[in-house]
């Protein structure tokens, strides 16, 4: 499968997971399953903050041929629509920057000076995962820096780096069996190391959804959602099964859907994404076609440097 198809798969897959999970965000696993049953149609196709911010990350990497913090912050602010449902920490960081604080300093003021460990940095990281898929050190550096615009807590940044590296391994076509090993080597924080050990144990016994939610989480914290997305990707053999499973866990369904969709899209390529989902994904100024174009631009900048 072509690398370009994997680049497109990662970004479109992320947006589709987001749109598919969006109407379910905040519902419990039991509520989601009682409404949906076996019928996983995309209800509206509208994406949320997850995708709006991912678009900003991609735009900034393309325009600057790499990372530029002030510009990435400006892109987030330009693209911002409150109705897409931003997290309170991210909202405050962007307000502070808009009012004149530097992008280096604003995020550090949140949550009593500790910074956010929400999943807002990980949910938007797909462009970093594909653009730096062949360089783990650079990927880590840019994952941390792009997180820092809104998320300065170590756990928020590490979650974004782990999600980015999962996407990178998927682009590389790493065998699923080898992925957990590579992820364990990559990740620095003990909380994530422990979660990766849990993923391995849970995969070995085909655990039920309750166990996944209690052991890995389905919340808005990066450490309670990034590992869940990795698990959802590893457990199933198709884009569709992985993403349906991820959002069926309820909780932060749009975001866990987006992150599972990004890894799965990078692994299986655009061709493996169900057409009826892609067609339903919103179109318009920064819709489906634009997101696809951003993936093609990242590919072009990376390989042709023009
Ligand atoms: O991370 P963030 O942008 O939120 C992303 C979520 C996704 O589900 C999106 O789909 C959207 O719905 O929002 O926004 P933050 O507010 O930075 O983090 C999310 C939540 O994590 C916060 O509202 C807190 O509940 C929690 N959180 C923390 N709680 C205590 N201490 C994050 N950091 C902390 C912390 O340091
Ligand atoms: Mg969202
Ligand atoms: Mg969410």
Short mmCIF file of C-alpha atoms and ligand atoms in Angstrom, two decimals:
data_model
loop_
_atom_site.label_atom_id
_atom_site.label_comp_id
_atom_site.label_asym_id
_atom_site.label_seq_id
_atom_site.Cartn_x
_atom_site.Cartn_y
_atom_site.Cartn_z
CA UNK A 1 0.00 0.00 0.00
CA UNK A 2 1.25 3.48 -0.82
CA UNK A 3 2.59 5.85 1.80
CA UNK A 4 0.34 8.58 0.46
CA UNK A 5 -2.72 6.43 1.11
CA UNK A 6 -1.48 5.94 4.68
CA UNK A 7 -1.00 9.70 5.16
CA UNK A 8 -4.54 10.34 3.92
CA UNK A 9 -5.87 7.41 5.95
CA UNK A 10 -4.42 8.86 9.17
CA UNK A 11 -6.00 12.31 8.79
CA UNK A 12 -9.32 11.24 7.28
CA UNK A 13 -9.47 8.29 9.70
CA UNK A 14 -9.01 10.65 12.63
CA UNK A 15 -11.78 12.99 11.42
CA UNK A 16 -14.14 10.08 10.80
CA UNK A 17 -13.55 8.58 14.24
CA UNK A 18 -14.24 12.01 15.72
CA UNK A 19 -17.47 12.56 13.72
CA UNK A 20 -18.68 9.04 14.41
CA UNK A 21 -18.11 9.33 18.16
CA UNK A 22 -19.23 12.95 18.52
CA UNK A 23 -22.95 12.33 19.17
CA UNK A 24 -21.99 9.80 21.85
CA UNK A 25 -19.41 11.81 23.78
CA UNK A 26 -20.15 11.73 27.50
CA UNK A 27 -22.55 8.77 27.37
CA UNK A 28 -21.79 5.61 29.31
CA UNK A 29 -20.91 2.38 27.54
CA UNK A 30 -24.32 0.95 28.54
CA UNK A 31 -26.16 3.97 27.09
CA UNK A 32 -24.22 3.83 23.83
CA UNK A 33 -24.88 0.15 23.35
CA UNK A 34 -28.57 0.36 24.15
CA UNK A 35 -29.09 3.05 21.48
CA UNK A 36 -26.83 1.67 18.78
CA UNK A 37 -27.05 -2.10 18.85
CA UNK A 38 -25.41 -3.35 15.67
CA UNK A 39 -26.20 -0.31 13.57
CA UNK A 40 -23.19 2.00 13.36
CA UNK A 41 -24.31 4.66 10.94
CA UNK A 42 -22.68 8.06 11.04
CA UNK A 43 -25.40 10.28 12.46
CA UNK A 44 -24.30 13.75 11.41
CA UNK A 45 -20.79 13.76 9.93
CA UNK A 46 -19.94 16.92 11.87
CA UNK A 47 -16.48 16.85 13.37
CA UNK A 48 -15.52 18.47 16.68
CA UNK A 49 -12.56 20.32 18.24
CA UNK A 50 -10.41 17.20 17.80
CA UNK A 51 -10.43 17.60 14.02
CA UNK A 52 -10.52 21.40 14.00
CA UNK A 53 -7.27 21.40 15.98
CA UNK A 54 -5.74 18.61 13.88
CA UNK A 55 -6.35 20.81 10.85
CA UNK A 56 -4.42 23.63 12.57
CA UNK A 57 -1.48 21.33 13.32
CA UNK A 58 -1.35 20.21 9.67
CA UNK A 59 -1.70 23.72 8.25
CA UNK A 60 1.10 25.02 10.42
CA UNK A 61 3.52 22.15 9.66
CA UNK A 62 2.90 22.61 5.94
CA UNK A 63 3.25 26.40 5.87
CA UNK A 64 6.38 26.42 8.01
CA UNK A 65 7.91 23.23 6.60
CA UNK A 66 8.03 22.06 10.21
CA UNK A 67 7.17 23.33 13.69
CA UNK A 68 6.57 26.98 14.53
CA UNK A 69 4.88 27.43 17.92
CA UNK A 70 3.61 30.98 17.51
CA UNK A 71 2.14 30.13 14.13
CA UNK A 72 0.53 26.91 15.36
CA UNK A 73 -1.11 28.83 18.20
CA UNK A 74 -2.33 31.41 15.67
CA UNK A 75 -3.81 28.65 13.50
CA UNK A 76 -5.68 27.20 16.51
CA UNK A 77 -7.08 30.65 17.26
CA UNK A 78 -8.07 31.39 13.64
CA UNK A 79 -9.84 28.04 13.25
CA UNK A 80 -11.57 28.13 16.65
CA UNK A 81 -15.33 27.67 16.73
CA UNK A 82 -16.74 27.36 20.25
CA UNK A 83 -19.58 25.12 19.03
CA UNK A 84 -17.08 22.38 18.18
CA UNK A 85 -16.85 21.70 21.92
CA UNK A 86 -13.39 22.57 23.25
CA UNK A 87 -12.07 21.43 26.62
CA UNK A 88 -11.95 24.19 29.28
CA UNK A 89 -8.16 24.10 29.60
CA UNK A 90 -7.59 24.46 25.88
CA UNK A 91 -10.12 27.26 25.71
CA UNK A 92 -8.27 29.15 28.44
CA UNK A 93 -4.83 28.60 26.90
CA UNK A 94 -6.05 29.96 23.56
CA UNK A 95 -7.73 32.92 25.24
CA UNK A 96 -4.50 33.79 27.06
CA UNK A 97 -2.49 33.65 23.84
CA UNK A 98 -5.09 35.70 21.98
CA UNK A 99 -4.80 38.31 24.73
CA UNK A 100 -1.04 38.55 24.32
CA UNK A 101 0.69 35.86 26.39
CA UNK A 102 3.36 33.91 24.56
CA UNK A 103 2.63 30.35 23.43
CA UNK A 104 5.54 29.17 25.56
CA UNK A 105 4.01 30.53 28.77
CA UNK A 106 0.23 30.41 28.48
CA UNK A 107 -0.38 26.66 28.94
CA UNK A 108 1.74 26.51 32.10
CA UNK A 109 -0.77 28.67 33.97
CA UNK A 110 -3.55 26.09 33.75
CA UNK A 111 -4.68 23.72 36.49
CA UNK A 112 -2.93 25.53 39.31
CA UNK A 113 0.32 25.88 37.40
CA UNK A 114 0.70 22.19 36.62
CA UNK A 115 -0.61 22.39 33.07
CA UNK A 116 -3.22 20.15 31.47
CA UNK A 117 -2.97 16.39 31.15
CA UNK A 118 -6.16 16.28 29.07
CA UNK A 119 -6.12 14.37 25.78
CA UNK A 120 -6.41 17.58 23.74
CA UNK A 121 -2.80 17.39 22.55
CA UNK A 122 -3.00 13.69 21.62
CA UNK A 123 -6.33 13.95 19.79
CA UNK A 124 -4.87 16.38 17.21
CA UNK A 125 -1.43 14.81 16.76
CA UNK A 126 -1.94 12.73 13.57
CA UNK A 127 -0.12 15.22 11.28
CA UNK A 128 2.99 14.97 13.52
CA UNK A 129 2.76 11.16 13.51
CA UNK A 130 2.81 10.96 9.71
CA UNK A 131 5.17 13.85 8.97
CA UNK A 132 7.87 12.49 11.31
CA UNK A 133 7.02 8.81 10.93
CA UNK A 134 10.62 7.89 10.05
CA UNK A 135 12.41 9.77 12.84
CA UNK A 136 11.44 8.88 16.43
CA UNK A 137 13.57 11.58 18.10
CA UNK A 138 12.21 14.35 15.95
CA UNK A 139 8.69 12.99 16.33
CA UNK A 140 9.01 13.10 20.12
CA UNK A 141 10.43 16.62 20.05
CA UNK A 142 7.66 18.00 17.84
CA UNK A 143 4.93 16.05 19.65
CA UNK A 144 6.04 17.68 22.91
CA UNK A 145 6.37 21.15 21.39
CA UNK A 146 3.03 21.06 19.57
CA UNK A 147 1.38 19.80 22.78
CA UNK A 148 2.90 22.62 24.76
CA UNK A 149 0.78 25.26 23.01
CA UNK A 150 -2.14 24.09 25.20
CA UNK A 151 -0.90 21.12 27.29
CA UNK A 152 2.24 21.56 29.36
CA UNK A 153 1.75 18.71 31.87
CA UNK A 154 4.23 15.88 31.29
CA UNK A 155 1.39 13.35 31.05
CA UNK A 156 -0.42 15.40 28.40
CA UNK A 157 2.74 15.64 26.31
CA UNK A 158 3.75 12.02 26.75
CA UNK A 159 0.25 10.90 25.73
CA UNK A 160 0.56 12.93 22.54
CA UNK A 161 4.02 11.52 21.81
CA UNK A 162 2.79 7.96 22.40
CA UNK A 163 -0.19 8.51 20.08
CA UNK A 164 2.10 10.07 17.43
CA UNK A 165 4.54 7.17 17.65
CA UNK A 166 1.70 4.64 17.33
CA UNK A 167 0.69 6.39 14.10
CA UNK A 168 4.31 6.39 12.92
CA UNK A 169 4.64 2.63 13.49
CA UNK A 170 1.37 2.14 11.63
CA UNK A 171 2.69 4.16 8.67
CA UNK A 172 5.85 2.05 8.70
CA UNK A 173 3.69 -1.07 8.58
CA UNK A 174 5.22 -2.53 11.73
CA UNK A 175 3.71 -5.93 12.56
CA UNK A 176 1.12 -5.55 15.29
CA UNK A 177 2.93 -8.12 17.46
CA UNK A 178 6.07 -5.94 17.42
CA UNK A 179 4.28 -2.67 18.09
CA UNK A 180 3.79 -2.99 21.84
CA UNK A 181 7.46 -3.77 22.23
CA UNK A 182 8.46 -0.67 20.23
CA UNK A 183 5.96 1.50 22.12
CA UNK A 184 7.32 0.30 25.47
CA UNK A 185 10.85 1.16 24.41
CA UNK A 186 9.73 4.58 23.24
CA UNK A 187 7.61 5.77 26.14
CA UNK A 188 9.33 7.41 29.11
CA UNK A 189 6.68 7.81 31.75
CA UNK A 190 5.89 4.97 34.18
CA UNK A 191 2.13 5.53 34.04
CA UNK A 192 2.15 4.87 30.30
CA UNK A 193 4.57 1.96 30.65
CA UNK A 194 2.14 0.36 33.08
CA UNK A 195 -0.79 0.97 30.71
CA UNK A 196 1.12 -0.70 27.87
CA UNK A 197 1.69 -3.73 30.09
CA UNK A 198 -2.05 -3.81 30.78
CA UNK A 199 -2.83 -3.66 27.05
CA UNK A 200 -0.69 -6.73 26.52
CA UNK A 201 -2.42 -8.65 29.31
CA UNK A 202 -5.89 -7.58 28.12
CA UNK A 203 -5.17 -8.60 24.51
CA UNK A 204 -4.08 -12.02 25.70
CA UNK A 205 -7.45 -12.74 27.31
CA UNK A 206 -10.03 -10.98 25.04
CA UNK A 207 -11.29 -8.95 27.97
CA UNK A 208 -14.82 -7.51 28.06
CA UNK A 209 -15.64 -3.82 27.70
CA UNK A 210 -16.08 -3.23 31.43
CA UNK A 211 -12.55 -4.47 32.06
CA UNK A 212 -11.15 -2.26 29.29
CA UNK A 213 -12.86 0.80 30.75
CA UNK A 214 -11.71 0.10 34.29
CA UNK A 215 -8.13 -0.88 33.38
CA UNK A 216 -7.38 1.46 30.47
CA UNK A 217 -10.07 4.14 30.86
CA UNK A 218 -12.43 6.04 28.58
CA UNK A 219 -11.97 9.52 30.02
CA UNK A 220 -10.65 12.90 28.91
CA UNK A 221 -7.25 12.45 30.54
CA UNK A 222 -4.53 11.50 28.04
CA UNK A 223 -3.51 8.46 30.13
CA UNK A 224 -7.16 7.28 30.26
CA UNK A 225 -7.74 7.44 26.51
CA UNK A 226 -4.56 7.11 24.42
CA UNK A 227 -3.88 3.55 25.67
CA UNK A 228 -7.55 2.69 24.99
CA UNK A 229 -7.17 3.81 21.38
CA UNK A 230 -3.99 1.76 20.96
CA UNK A 231 -5.76 -1.26 22.41
CA UNK A 232 -8.78 -0.80 20.09
CA UNK A 233 -6.48 -0.66 17.07
CA UNK A 234 -4.43 -3.70 18.12
CA UNK A 235 -7.37 -5.93 18.98
CA UNK A 236 -9.18 -5.83 15.61
CA UNK A 237 -8.29 -6.52 11.99
CA UNK A 238 -10.04 -3.68 10.19
CA UNK A 239 -10.51 0.07 10.36
CA UNK A 240 -14.23 -0.34 10.84
CA UNK A 241 -14.12 -2.90 13.66
CA UNK A 242 -11.48 -0.97 15.59
CA UNK A 243 -13.27 2.39 15.40
CA UNK A 244 -16.72 0.93 16.15
CA UNK A 245 -15.25 -0.79 19.19
CA UNK A 246 -13.49 2.39 20.38
CA UNK A 247 -16.63 4.52 20.33
CA UNK A 248 -18.79 1.73 21.76
CA UNK A 249 -16.86 2.17 25.02
CA UNK A 250 -18.64 5.50 25.53
CA UNK A 251 -17.04 8.21 27.66
CA UNK A 252 -14.80 10.42 25.53
CA UNK A 253 -16.08 8.66 22.41
CA UNK A 254 -15.21 11.27 19.77
CA UNK A 255 -11.63 11.50 20.95
CA UNK A 256 -10.99 7.78 21.47
CA UNK A 257 -12.66 7.29 18.08
CA UNK A 258 -10.42 9.93 16.49
CA UNK A 259 -7.22 8.45 17.93
CA UNK A 260 -8.18 4.88 16.99
CA UNK A 261 -9.16 6.13 13.52
CA UNK A 262 -5.81 7.88 13.07
CA UNK A 263 -3.73 4.80 13.93
CA UNK A 264 -6.01 2.46 11.95
CA UNK A 265 -6.14 4.78 8.93
CA UNK A 266 -2.35 5.00 8.94
CA UNK A 267 -2.07 1.22 9.12
CA UNK A 268 -4.71 0.09 6.61
CA UNK A 269 -4.67 3.13 4.31
CA UNK A 270 -7.50 5.27 2.98
CA UNK A 271 -8.93 2.42 0.90
CA UNK A 272 -9.90 0.51 4.04
CA UNK A 273 -12.14 3.29 5.35
CA UNK A 274 -15.84 2.55 4.72
CA UNK A 275 -17.02 4.75 1.86
CA UNK A 276 -20.37 5.55 3.46
CA UNK A 277 -18.52 7.06 6.42
CA UNK A 278 -16.14 9.10 4.31
CA UNK A 279 -18.99 10.45 2.15
CA UNK A 280 -20.95 11.45 5.23
CA UNK A 281 -18.03 13.34 6.77
CA UNK A 282 -18.80 17.05 6.51
CA UNK A 283 -17.67 18.92 3.42
CA UNK A 284 -17.30 22.69 3.07
CA UNK A 285 -14.44 25.10 3.51
CA UNK A 286 -12.42 22.89 5.84
CA UNK A 287 -14.22 19.60 5.38
CA UNK A 288 -13.45 16.22 3.90
CA UNK A 289 -11.69 17.37 0.70
CA UNK A 290 -9.59 19.92 2.54
CA UNK A 291 -8.44 17.37 5.13
CA UNK A 292 -7.44 15.04 2.32
CA UNK A 293 -5.56 17.86 0.63
CA UNK A 294 -3.69 18.60 3.88
CA UNK A 295 -2.51 14.97 3.99
CA UNK A 296 -1.32 15.23 0.38
CA UNK A 297 0.49 18.47 1.16
CA UNK A 298 2.26 16.92 4.15
CA UNK A 299 3.34 14.13 1.84
CA UNK A 300 4.52 16.57 -0.81
CA UNK A 301 6.45 18.76 1.64
CA UNK A 302 8.06 15.73 3.23
CA UNK A 303 9.16 13.90 0.11
CA UNK A 304 9.59 16.66 -2.47
CA UNK A 305 10.36 19.56 -0.14
CA UNK A 306 8.61 22.10 -2.36
O1 LIG B 1 -7.48 18.32 26.78
P1 LIG B 1 -8.56 19.22 26.36
O2 LIG B 1 -8.38 20.02 25.13
O3 LIG B 1 -9.90 18.41 26.23
C1 LIG B 1 -10.11 17.58 25.15
C2 LIG B 1 -11.48 17.02 25.28
C3 LIG B 1 -11.77 16.04 24.20
O4 LIG B 1 -12.66 15.06 24.67
C4 LIG B 1 -12.45 16.88 23.14
O5 LIG B 1 -13.32 16.09 22.33
C5 LIG B 1 -13.22 17.92 23.95
O6 LIG B 1 -14.50 17.49 24.32
O7 LIG B 1 -12.44 18.08 25.14
O8 LIG B 1 -9.00 20.19 27.53
P2 LIG B 1 -8.52 20.28 29.04
O9 LIG B 1 -9.56 21.06 29.74
O10 LIG B 1 -7.12 20.79 29.06
O11 LIG B 1 -8.49 18.78 29.60
C6 LIG B 1 -9.65 17.97 29.63
C7 LIG B 1 -10.05 17.65 31.07
O12 LIG B 1 -9.05 16.84 31.69
C8 LIG B 1 -10.17 18.84 31.98
O13 LIG B 1 -11.37 19.53 31.79
C9 LIG B 1 -10.05 18.19 33.34
O14 LIG B 1 -11.25 17.57 33.71
C10 LIG B 1 -9.00 17.13 33.08
N1 LIG B 1 -7.65 17.63 33.44
C11 LIG B 1 -7.20 17.84 34.67
N2 LIG B 1 -7.80 17.68 35.87
C12 LIG B 1 -7.08 17.96 36.97
N3 LIG B 1 -5.78 18.40 36.90
C13 LIG B 1 -6.66 17.95 32.59
N4 LIG B 1 -5.56 18.36 33.27
C14 LIG B 1 -5.87 18.30 34.56
C15 LIG B 1 -5.11 18.58 35.75
O15 LIG B 1 -3.92 18.98 35.75
MG1 LIG B 2 -14.19 16.71 20.58
MG1 LIG B 3 -13.73 14.21 23.16
#
